[in-house]
Coordinates of C-alpha atoms in Angstrom, one line a residue:
Chain Q
M1 CA 167.4 99.0 136.0
S2 CA 169.6 100.5 133.4
H3 CA 173.2 100.2 132.4
A4 CA 173.3 103.4 130.3
Y5 CA 172.4 106.9 131.4
R6 CA 169.5 108.7 129.9
A7 CA 168.1 112.1 130.9
V8 CA 165.0 110.5 132.2
G9 CA 164.4 106.7 132.1
W10 CA 160.7 106.8 131.3
N11 CA 158.6 103.8 131.7
R12 CA 154.8 103.3 132.1
Q13 CA 154.8 103.4 135.9
K14 CA 156.8 106.7 136.0
K15 CA 154.5 108.2 133.4
V16 CA 151.4 107.3 135.5
Y17 CA 153.2 108.6 138.7
D18 CA 154.1 111.9 137.0
R19 CA 150.6 112.4 135.6
I20 CA 149.1 112.0 139.1
L21 CA 151.8 114.3 140.6
T22 CA 151.1 117.0 138.0
L23 CA 147.4 116.7 138.6
G24 CA 147.9 117.1 142.3
V25 CA 150.1 120.2 141.9
I26 CA 147.7 121.8 139.4
L27 CA 144.8 121.0 141.7
F28 CA 146.5 122.6 144.7
L29 CA 147.7 125.7 142.9
G30 CA 144.4 126.2 141.1
L31 CA 142.3 125.9 144.2
F32 CA 144.7 127.8 146.5
M33 CA 145.1 130.7 144.1
G34 CA 141.5 130.7 142.8
V35 CA 139.9 130.6 146.3
G36 CA 142.5 133.1 147.5
A37 CA 141.6 135.5 144.7
L38 CA 137.9 135.1 145.5
L39 CA 138.3 135.6 149.2
R40 CA 140.7 138.5 148.8
P41 CA 139.9 140.4 145.6
N42 CA 142.5 143.0 146.4
A43 CA 145.3 140.4 146.2
T44 CA 147.8 140.9 143.4
A45 CA 148.7 138.1 141.1
E46 CA 152.3 138.0 142.3
T47 CA 151.2 137.8 145.9
L48 CA 149.0 134.8 145.1
M49 CA 151.7 133.1 143.1
I50 CA 154.4 133.6 145.8
R51 CA 152.1 132.2 148.4
G52 CA 150.8 129.4 146.2
F53 CA 154.2 128.1 145.0
G54 CA 155.6 128.3 148.5
A55 CA 152.7 126.5 150.1
A56 CA 152.7 123.8 147.4
A57 CA 156.4 123.2 147.7
F58 CA 156.2 123.1 151.5
L59 CA 153.3 120.6 151.4
L60 CA 155.1 118.4 148.8
L61 CA 158.2 118.4 151.0
H62 CA 156.1 116.9 153.8
V63 CA 154.8 114.2 151.4
I64 CA 158.4 113.4 150.3
L65 CA 159.7 113.2 153.9
S66 CA 156.8 110.9 154.8
I67 CA 157.4 108.4 152.0
G68 CA 160.6 106.9 153.5
P69 CA 159.3 106.1 157.0
L70 CA 155.9 105.0 155.6
C71 CA 157.6 102.4 153.4
R72 CA 159.7 101.3 156.4
L73 CA 156.5 100.7 158.3
D74 CA 154.4 99.3 155.6
P75 CA 155.6 98.0 152.2
R76 CA 152.3 98.9 150.6
F77 CA 153.6 102.4 150.2
L78 CA 156.5 101.3 148.1
P79 CA 154.9 102.4 144.8
L80 CA 155.2 106.0 146.1
L81 CA 158.9 105.6 146.6
Y82 CA 159.8 104.3 143.2
N83 CA 159.7 107.7 141.5
R84 CA 160.2 109.9 144.5
R85 CA 163.0 111.8 142.8
H86 CA 160.5 113.2 140.3
M87 CA 158.5 114.4 143.2
G88 CA 161.6 116.0 144.7
V89 CA 162.5 117.8 141.4
T90 CA 158.9 119.0 141.1
M91 CA 159.1 120.3 144.7
F92 CA 162.3 122.1 143.9
I93 CA 160.8 123.8 140.8
L94 CA 157.9 125.0 142.9
A95 CA 160.2 126.2 145.7
A96 CA 162.5 127.9 143.1
L97 CA 159.5 129.7 141.6
H98 CA 158.5 130.9 145.0
G99 CA 162.1 132.0 145.7
L100 CA 162.6 133.7 142.4
L101 CA 159.4 135.7 142.5
S102 CA 160.1 136.7 146.1
L103 CA 163.6 137.8 145.3
I104 CA 162.3 139.9 142.4
Q105 CA 159.4 141.3 144.4
F106 CA 161.1 142.1 147.7
H107 CA 164.7 142.7 146.7
G108 CA 164.8 143.4 143.0
F109 CA 164.9 146.8 141.2
G110 CA 166.5 148.5 144.2
D111 CA 169.7 150.3 145.1
V112 CA 171.7 147.1 145.7
H113 CA 172.0 143.7 144.1
P114 CA 169.0 141.5 145.1
L115 CA 171.3 138.8 146.5
V116 CA 173.1 141.4 148.6
S117 CA 169.8 142.8 149.7
L118 CA 168.6 139.3 150.7
F119 CA 171.2 139.1 153.4
T120 CA 171.5 142.8 154.4
A121 CA 168.1 144.4 154.1
S122 CA 167.4 143.3 157.7
D123 CA 170.3 142.6 160.1
S124 CA 168.3 141.7 163.2
Y125 CA 170.1 138.3 163.4
G126 CA 170.3 138.6 167.2
S127 CA 166.6 138.8 167.6
L128 CA 164.3 135.7 167.3
A129 CA 161.2 137.8 166.7
W130 CA 162.9 139.9 164.0
F131 CA 165.3 137.3 162.7
P132 CA 165.5 137.7 158.9
F133 CA 163.6 134.7 157.6
Q134 CA 164.3 135.1 153.9
P135 CA 168.0 133.9 154.1
L136 CA 166.7 130.7 155.8
G137 CA 164.5 130.0 152.7
F138 CA 167.4 130.8 150.5
G139 CA 169.6 128.3 152.3
A140 CA 167.0 125.6 152.0
L141 CA 166.6 126.4 148.3
V142 CA 170.3 125.9 147.7
I143 CA 170.2 122.5 149.4
L144 CA 167.1 121.5 147.4
F145 CA 168.8 122.7 144.2
L146 CA 171.9 120.5 144.9
M147 CA 169.6 117.6 145.6
A148 CA 167.6 118.1 142.4
A149 CA 170.7 118.7 140.3
T150 CA 172.3 115.4 141.6
S151 CA 169.1 113.3 141.7
H152 CA 170.1 111.4 138.6
D153 CA 171.8 108.0 138.9
F154 CA 174.7 109.4 137.0
W155 CA 175.6 111.5 140.0
L156 CA 174.9 108.7 142.4
A157 CA 177.4 106.5 140.5
N158 CA 180.0 109.3 140.2
L159 CA 179.8 110.8 143.6
G160 CA 179.6 107.4 145.2
A161 CA 176.8 106.2 147.4
P162 CA 178.1 107.6 150.8
V163 CA 178.6 111.1 149.5
W164 CA 175.4 111.1 147.5
K165 CA 173.4 109.7 150.4
A166 CA 174.9 112.3 152.8
L167 CA 174.1 115.1 150.4
H168 CA 170.5 113.9 150.1
M169 CA 170.1 113.4 153.8
S170 CA 170.6 117.2 154.1
V171 CA 167.0 117.5 153.1
Y172 CA 166.3 117.3 156.8
F173 CA 168.5 120.4 157.4
A174 CA 166.6 122.1 154.5
Y175 CA 163.3 121.1 156.2
A176 CA 164.5 122.7 159.5
L177 CA 165.5 125.9 157.7
L178 CA 162.0 126.0 156.1
I179 CA 160.2 125.5 159.4
G180 CA 162.2 128.6 160.5
H181 CA 161.5 130.4 157.3
V182 CA 157.7 129.8 157.7
S183 CA 157.5 130.3 161.4
L184 CA 159.6 133.5 161.5
G185 CA 158.1 134.8 158.3
V186 CA 154.5 134.4 157.2
L187 CA 153.3 133.1 160.6
Q188 CA 154.4 136.3 162.3
A189 CA 152.3 138.4 160.0
E190 CA 149.3 136.0 159.5
T191 CA 148.0 135.0 162.9
S192 CA 145.2 132.7 161.8
P193 CA 145.2 129.2 163.3
W194 CA 144.3 128.0 159.8
L195 CA 147.9 128.5 158.9
A196 CA 149.7 127.8 162.2
L197 CA 147.8 124.6 162.9
P198 CA 148.6 122.8 159.6
V199 CA 152.3 123.8 160.0
A200 CA 152.4 122.5 163.6
L201 CA 150.6 119.3 162.6
G202 CA 152.9 118.8 159.6
L203 CA 156.0 119.1 161.8
A204 CA 154.5 116.7 164.4
W205 CA 153.6 114.2 161.6
V206 CA 157.0 114.2 160.1
L207 CA 158.8 113.9 163.5
G208 CA 156.4 111.3 164.8
L209 CA 156.6 109.2 161.7
H210 CA 160.4 109.2 161.8
L211 CA 160.5 108.3 165.5
V212 CA 158.2 105.4 165.0
A213 CA 160.1 104.2 162.0
A214 CA 163.4 104.6 163.8
G215 CA 162.1 102.5 166.7
T216 CA 161.3 99.7 164.2
E217 CA 164.7 100.0 162.7
A218 CA 166.4 99.9 166.1
R219 CA 164.9 96.5 166.7
L220 CA 166.4 95.3 163.5
D221 CA 169.8 96.5 164.6
R222 CA 170.0 94.3 167.7
D223 CA 172.7 91.7 167.1
V224 CA 171.5 88.1 166.8
E225 CA 172.5 86.3 170.0
G226 CA 172.6 82.8 168.3
V227 CA 175.0 80.0 169.2
E228 CA 178.3 80.1 167.4
F229 CA 179.5 77.0 165.6
E230 CA 182.9 77.0 163.9
G231 CA 182.9 80.8 163.6
L232 CA 179.3 80.8 162.2
V233 CA 176.3 82.2 164.0
D234 CA 173.0 80.4 164.3
V235 CA 170.5 83.0 163.1
C236 CA 167.2 81.2 162.6
A237 CA 165.5 78.0 161.4
V238 CA 165.3 77.3 157.7
H239 CA 161.5 77.3 158.0
D240 CA 161.6 80.8 159.5
I241 CA 162.3 82.1 156.0
K242 CA 159.5 82.2 153.3
D243 CA 160.4 80.9 149.9
K244 CA 161.8 83.6 147.6
R245 CA 161.9 86.0 150.6
A246 CA 164.5 86.9 153.2
R247 CA 165.0 87.2 156.9
I248 CA 167.0 90.2 158.0
V249 CA 169.4 89.7 160.9
C250 CA 172.1 91.9 162.4
L251 CA 175.6 90.5 162.7
D252 CA 178.4 92.5 164.2
G253 CA 176.4 95.7 163.6
E254 CA 175.7 94.9 159.9
R255 CA 172.4 93.9 158.5
V256 CA 172.4 90.7 156.5
A257 CA 169.6 89.5 154.2
I258 CA 169.3 85.7 154.2
F259 CA 167.3 84.5 151.2
R260 CA 165.6 81.2 150.6
Y261 CA 165.0 80.2 147.0
D262 CA 165.0 77.1 144.8
G263 CA 165.8 74.9 147.7
K264 CA 168.9 76.9 148.7
I265 CA 169.9 79.6 151.2
S266 CA 172.2 82.5 150.4
A267 CA 173.1 85.6 152.4
V268 CA 174.1 89.1 151.1
S269 CA 174.4 92.6 152.7
N270 CA 171.0 94.1 153.3
A271 CA 172.0 97.4 151.6
C272 CA 171.3 97.8 147.9
Q273 CA 174.3 99.5 146.2
H274 CA 171.9 101.8 144.4
Q275 CA 170.4 103.8 147.3
N276 CA 170.9 101.6 150.3
G277 CA 167.4 100.1 149.8
P278 CA 166.6 97.1 152.1
L279 CA 167.3 94.1 149.9
G280 CA 166.0 91.8 152.6
E281 CA 162.5 93.3 152.1
G282 CA 162.7 92.4 148.4
R283 CA 162.1 89.0 146.8
V284 CA 163.7 86.7 144.4
I285 CA 162.4 87.2 140.9
D286 CA 163.7 85.3 137.9
G287 CA 166.4 83.9 140.1
C288 CA 167.6 87.4 141.3
I289 CA 167.2 89.2 144.6
T290 CA 165.1 92.3 143.6
C291 CA 165.3 95.5 145.7
P292 CA 161.9 96.7 146.8
W293 CA 162.8 100.3 146.2
H294 CA 163.8 100.6 142.5
G295 CA 164.1 96.9 141.4
Y296 CA 167.9 96.6 141.3
Q297 CA 168.8 93.0 141.0
Y298 CA 171.6 90.8 142.4
E299 CA 172.3 87.1 142.0
P300 CA 172.0 85.5 145.4
H301 CA 175.1 83.3 145.2
N302 CA 177.6 86.1 144.3
G303 CA 175.8 89.4 145.1
S304 CA 176.4 90.7 141.6
S305 CA 173.9 92.2 139.2
P306 CA 173.4 90.1 136.2
P307 CA 175.3 91.3 133.1
P308 CA 175.4 93.9 131.6
F309 CA 174.9 95.6 135.0
T310 CA 177.8 96.0 137.3
E311 CA 176.5 96.6 140.8
K312 CA 177.9 94.3 143.6
V313 CA 177.0 93.8 147.2
P314 CA 179.0 91.8 149.9
T315 CA 178.1 88.2 150.4
F316 CA 178.3 86.0 153.5
D317 CA 179.3 82.3 153.9
V318 CA 176.2 80.3 154.9
R319 CA 175.6 76.7 156.1
I320 CA 172.6 74.7 157.3
R321 CA 172.9 72.4 160.3
Q322 CA 170.1 70.4 161.7
G323 CA 167.5 72.7 160.2
R324 CA 169.2 75.8 161.5
V325 CA 170.8 78.5 159.3
L326 CA 174.4 79.5 160.2
V327 CA 176.0 82.6 158.8
N328 CA 179.6 83.8 159.0
P329 CA 179.4 87.4 160.3
D330 CA 182.6 88.4 158.4
A331 CA 181.4 89.7 155.0
N332 CA 183.1 88.7 151.8
A333 CA 184.1 91.4 149.3
P334 CA 181.3 92.6 147.1
G335 CA 180.6 90.2 144.3
T336 CA 182.4 87.2 145.9
E337 CA 180.9 83.9 144.9
V338 CA 179.6 81.8 147.8
S339 CA 178.1 78.3 147.4
P340 CA 174.5 78.4 148.6
A341 CA 173.6 76.1 151.4
L342 CA 171.3 73.4 150.1
I343 CA 168.1 72.6 152.0
D344 CA 167.5 68.9 152.7
F345 CA 164.1 67.6 153.0
A346 CA 164.8 67.1 156.7
D347 CA 165.8 70.8 157.1
K348 CA 162.5 72.2 155.7
G349 CA 160.5 71.8 158.8
A350 CA 156.9 73.0 158.5
P351 CA 155.8 73.7 154.9
D352 CA 155.9 77.5 154.6
A353 CA 156.2 78.3 150.9
Chain H
M1 CA 159.4 94.0 159.3
P2 CA 155.8 94.1 158.2
E3 CA 155.1 92.4 155.0
S4 CA 152.2 92.4 152.6
D5 CA 149.9 89.5 153.2
S6 CA 149.8 88.7 149.6
N7 CA 152.7 87.4 147.5
E8 CA 152.5 90.5 145.3
F9 CA 155.7 92.5 144.8
Y10 CA 155.8 95.9 143.1
V11 CA 158.6 96.5 140.6
G12 CA 158.5 100.0 139.1
Y13 CA 159.9 99.1 135.7
H14 CA 157.5 96.3 135.1
P15 CA 154.7 97.3 132.6
T16 CA 151.9 97.0 135.2
A17 CA 151.6 96.9 138.9
P18 CA 150.2 93.7 140.5
L19 CA 146.4 93.9 140.8
G20 CA 146.3 94.3 144.6
V21 CA 149.1 96.8 144.7
A22 CA 147.4 98.8 141.9
R23 CA 144.1 98.8 143.8
R24 CA 145.6 99.9 147.1
T25 CA 147.7 102.6 145.4
R26 CA 144.6 103.9 143.6
S27 CA 142.7 104.2 146.9
F28 CA 145.7 106.0 148.4
V29 CA 146.0 108.4 145.5
I30 CA 142.3 109.3 145.7
A31 CA 142.7 110.0 149.4
A32 CA 145.8 112.0 148.8
L33 CA 144.1 114.1 146.2
L34 CA 141.1 114.7 148.5
C35 CA 143.6 115.8 151.2
T36 CA 145.2 118.2 148.6
V37 CA 141.8 119.8 148.0
G38 CA 141.2 120.1 151.7
L39 CA 144.6 121.6 152.4
A40 CA 144.4 124.0 149.5
L41 CA 141.1 125.4 150.9
V42 CA 142.3 125.5 154.5
L43 CA 145.5 127.3 153.6
A44 CA 143.8 129.7 151.2
K45 CA 141.3 130.6 153.9
G46 CA 144.2 131.0 156.5
F47 CA 145.5 134.3 155.1
G48 CA 144.1 137.5 156.4
P49 CA 142.0 140.1 154.4
L50 CA 143.8 142.5 152.2
P51 CA 143.0 146.3 152.2
R52 CA 141.8 148.1 149.1
A53 CA 145.1 149.5 147.9
T54 CA 145.6 150.2 144.2
F55 CA 148.5 150.5 141.8
E56 CA 147.0 151.4 138.4
F57 CA 149.6 149.4 136.6
G58 CA 149.7 150.0 132.8
S59 CA 147.4 153.0 133.1
L60 CA 149.3 156.3 132.4
R61 CA 147.7 159.6 133.3
T62 CA 148.8 163.2 132.6
F63 CA 149.0 165.7 135.5
E64 CA 149.7 169.4 135.7
G65 CA 150.8 171.2 138.8
T66 CA 153.7 172.7 140.8
I67 CA 156.6 170.7 141.9
S68 CA 158.1 171.0 145.4
T69 CA 161.2 169.0 146.3
T70 CA 161.3 169.2 150.1
P71 CA 161.1 167.3 152.3
Y72 CA 160.2 164.7 149.5
P73 CA 159.2 165.4 145.9
A74 CA 155.5 166.3 145.5
L75 CA 153.2 167.7 142.9
H76 CA 150.7 170.4 144.1
V77 CA 147.5 170.5 142.2
P78 CA 144.7 173.0 142.9
R79 CA 141.6 171.5 144.5
P80 CA 138.3 172.4 142.9
G81 CA 135.5 173.8 145.1
V82 CA 137.7 174.5 148.2
I83 CA 135.7 175.0 151.4
D84 CA 137.0 177.7 153.8
G85 CA 139.7 176.4 156.0
A86 CA 140.4 173.3 154.0
P87 CA 143.7 172.9 152.1
W88 CA 143.4 174.5 148.7
T89 CA 145.9 172.2 147.0
S90 CA 146.2 168.4 146.9
R91 CA 149.7 167.2 147.4
Y92 CA 150.7 164.1 145.5
H93 CA 154.0 162.5 146.4
I94 CA 156.1 161.7 143.3
V95 CA 158.3 158.6 143.2
A96 CA 160.4 157.1 140.4
P97 CA 159.8 153.6 138.9
F98 CA 160.8 150.6 140.9
K99 CA 162.3 151.1 144.4
F100 CA 163.6 154.7 143.9
G101 CA 162.6 158.2 144.9
A102 CA 162.2 160.9 142.3
D103 CA 164.6 163.5 143.9
A104 CA 167.0 163.4 141.0
A105 CA 164.3 163.6 138.3
V106 CA 162.5 166.6 139.8
A107 CA 165.5 168.5 141.2
E108 CA 165.6 171.1 138.5
F109 CA 161.8 171.7 138.5
D110 CA 161.4 172.9 142.2
G111 CA 158.7 175.6 142.3
K112 CA 157.9 175.3 138.6
H113 CA 154.6 174.6 136.9
V114 CA 154.9 171.3 135.1
R115 CA 153.2 168.6 133.1
L116 CA 154.1 165.0 133.7
K117 CA 152.9 161.5 133.1
G118 CA 152.6 158.8 135.7
T119 CA 150.7 156.0 137.3
L120 CA 148.5 156.5 140.3
V121 CA 148.9 154.6 143.5
H122 CA 146.2 155.2 146.1
R123 CA 144.8 154.0 149.4
D124 CA 142.5 155.5 152.0
G125 CA 142.3 158.8 150.1
R126 CA 146.1 159.1 149.9
T127 CA 147.5 159.3 146.4
M128 CA 151.0 159.0 144.9
I129 CA 152.3 159.3 141.4
E130 CA 154.9 156.9 139.9
L131 CA 156.6 159.3 137.5
V132 CA 157.6 158.6 134.0
P133 CA 160.8 160.7 134.3
E134 CA 161.2 161.6 130.7
S135 CA 157.6 163.0 130.5
L136 CA 158.4 165.8 133.0
E137 CA 158.3 169.2 131.3
E138 CA 157.9 172.8 132.4
I139 CA 154.8 174.5 131.0
P140 CA 153.5 178.0 131.0
G141 CA 151.3 178.8 133.9
L142 CA 151.3 180.3 137.3
A143 CA 153.2 178.2 139.8
L144 CA 151.3 177.6 143.0
S145 CA 152.6 178.6 146.4
P146 CA 151.6 175.7 148.6
E147 CA 150.5 176.3 152.2
G148 CA 153.2 176.3 154.9
P149 CA 153.3 173.9 157.8
Q150 CA 150.9 174.3 160.7
S151 CA 152.1 172.9 164.0
L152 CA 149.8 170.5 165.9
G153 CA 152.1 170.1 168.9
E154 CA 154.4 167.4 170.2
H155 CA 152.9 163.9 170.3
S156 CA 154.1 160.3 170.9
L157 CA 152.7 158.0 168.3
I158 CA 152.7 154.3 168.1
G159 CA 152.8 152.6 164.7
E160 CA 154.9 150.9 162.1
I161 CA 157.3 152.6 159.6
V162 CA 156.4 151.5 156.0
D163 CA 157.5 152.7 152.6
S164 CA 154.7 154.9 151.2
K165 CA 154.9 153.5 147.7
C166 CA 154.3 149.8 148.5
F167 CA 151.9 150.5 151.4
L168 CA 149.7 152.7 149.2
G169 CA 149.2 149.9 146.7
V170 CA 152.2 148.8 144.7
M171 CA 152.3 145.7 146.9
N172 CA 149.5 144.2 148.9
P173 CA 150.2 143.5 151.7
G174 CA 152.8 146.2 151.9
N175 CA 153.6 146.1 155.6
L176 CA 154.6 143.8 158.5
K177 CA 157.6 141.4 158.6
P178 CA 157.3 139.6 155.3
H179 CA 157.4 143.0 153.5
R180 CA 160.2 144.4 155.7
A181 CA 163.1 143.8 153.3
C182 CA 161.2 145.4 150.5
A183 CA 160.3 148.4 152.6
V184 CA 164.0 148.8 153.6
R185 CA 165.0 148.6 149.9
C186 CA 162.4 151.2 148.9
I187 CA 163.1 153.6 151.7
S188 CA 166.9 153.2 151.1
G189 CA 166.2 154.1 147.4
G190 CA 164.5 157.3 148.3
I191 CA 160.8 156.4 148.7
P192 CA 159.3 158.6 151.5
P193 CA 159.0 156.7 154.8
V194 CA 155.7 157.1 156.7
L195 CA 154.6 156.1 160.1
C196 CA 151.3 154.2 159.9
V197 CA 149.3 154.7 163.0
R198 CA 146.0 152.8 163.6
D199 CA 143.2 153.7 165.9
T200 CA 141.3 151.1 167.9
D201 CA 139.0 150.4 165.0
G202 CA 142.0 149.6 162.7
R203 CA 141.7 152.9 160.7
A204 CA 145.1 154.1 159.6
E205 CA 146.5 157.6 159.6
Y206 CA 149.8 158.3 157.9
F207 CA 152.6 160.6 159.1
L208 CA 155.3 161.5 156.7
L209 CA 158.6 161.1 158.6
V210 CA 161.1 163.9 158.5
G211 CA 164.1 164.9 160.6
E212 CA 164.0 167.6 163.3
N213 CA 164.9 170.2 160.8
G214 CA 162.5 169.0 158.2
E215 CA 165.1 167.0 156.2
P216 CA 164.4 163.6 154.6
M217 CA 165.3 160.8 157.0
N218 CA 165.4 157.7 154.8
K219 CA 168.7 156.4 156.0
A220 CA 168.0 157.1 159.6
V221 CA 164.8 154.9 159.8
L222 CA 166.2 151.8 158.0
D223 CA 166.8 149.9 161.2
Y224 CA 163.3 150.5 162.4
V225 CA 161.2 149.6 159.4
A226 CA 158.3 147.3 160.1
L227 CA 159.0 147.1 163.8
P228 CA 156.4 148.2 166.4
L229 CA 157.5 151.7 167.4
E230 CA 156.8 154.7 169.5
I231 CA 158.0 157.9 168.0
T232 CA 157.9 161.2 169.8
G233 CA 158.1 164.4 167.8
E234 CA 156.3 167.5 166.5
V235 CA 153.2 166.9 164.3
E236 CA 152.5 169.3 161.6
R237 CA 149.8 169.7 159.0
L238 CA 151.2 170.5 155.5
G239 CA 148.3 171.0 153.2
D240 CA 146.3 167.8 153.3
Q241 CA 149.1 165.8 154.8
L242 CA 150.4 165.1 158.3
I243 CA 154.1 165.3 159.0
L244 CA 156.0 164.0 162.0
R245 CA 159.3 165.8 162.8
A246 CA 161.4 163.6 165.0
S247 CA 164.9 162.5 165.7
A248 CA 165.8 158.9 165.3
E249 CA 166.9 159.0 168.9
S250 CA 163.3 159.3 170.0
F251 CA 162.4 156.0 168.3
R252 CA 161.5 153.4 170.9
I253 CA 161.0 149.8 169.8
L254 CA 158.1 148.3 171.6

């Protein structure tokens, strides 16, 4: 966490992450271009670079799109998510190199401006087979640029989480454009299954992974059908919640994370204010709920980040009655202090810490 | 939601990752790097072979010969040791740097004996010169009178329109859909369009495209570049080159 903006908030984990990322990119480009040059000695350097940068960016986009659902399905992938934005910026740089070289190579040094040529050199927009594929890549690159340019927390704070999140969800639109760019471009000229098959498998992987993760998420979004007592809903037994962990329930369409810690129960919104990370999959560290995505922290009793940080999430009134946890489905304003429910010895049930 | 069996919890800004998390992540990273190697090899193998087509970039040569400007600028150079019946001049098309034809540069030298500098572009025995425009100068010597066209009759040919400069070697590959926009740009800028026709063994023959009256037809072919086409027209032999005279109305997209 940080309360002041710096260009890049380096720490040891990020440095390790970036070194491995750089190694992977260099390995891919070196092998792709090196083997490509050996197999096709007549290939020019610019052709190898255009193909290499494009393939590397497309592959990295698949990795980036996989990280989210993988983490939803298995928290062991969370270390990949922590510094995903650096992977996104790296992917954009590779895509931009591919785009820039292609623009110069195919549209530059001619009788019209390269950007005009990009959209007018071929006007077969009514034909699927001859649809101009390069404008599709350009559209994707614009989206990836906007995402890379606003990836810093400064923009998240200033655009607001909903706008920022919506902007960054457009990566799926960019991916669709790139599937079109590749399918209507290189795959129409290169008919080898060694190219078409990885593209098809990549698309199936991304779609399949998202569908499975969405199915898991959908189960979370079923409203708890607990008995109501004085306006509060019976959501679970105290012993259903592990110590310093949470149980996530859905109340009136909103996910609520109910934490058990230090002999108390508190409930907050499940969505971290930073990037909507699932707080209920985090844990209580040093007395604070800690988001599993980027480690943003909130005090359980008031949903506020400890000073000097200023993030706040909504809280919920909570009570314990006969070993059962009762939660008021009406959220309090973000940062509202709520007295934690105290766990009596009789409420604990089976030892589960 | 699934949870790790252990009590370990990864926080990115902590100095080190918990032992179990670090061990699992290390295994994943090794697997991911191995996948990267595999995918790089598979994708590198996936692209098709590239023909031997050469642009002698950075290597300037000096040429002497006679300029003709129609239908497209060319330099005629006497062939040594001509066999009876064979063309006695070689005809090298001349283009300007980048994506432009050399019409403007050679306009005042039509029919004149000249010396020029340029870079060779060649493929399958076809040669083109990318002119250094300021090097063009008239020199003393007898201007050649190149052969006239010889009709080979009307034919319908199936092939792909490409820009001669890229296809002969400035880009490789210089045809098919990924190159379409570049070919459009080059032909629009004055590079001679050619119809590339392949026989069943994949060997290519090139037909310089001109209009019915022998005029350049750069603008008329732009909508047909890189598409599979059938063109019907009169085939002529002009020196060592084949020319296809046709109207754009005869172009049929296959």
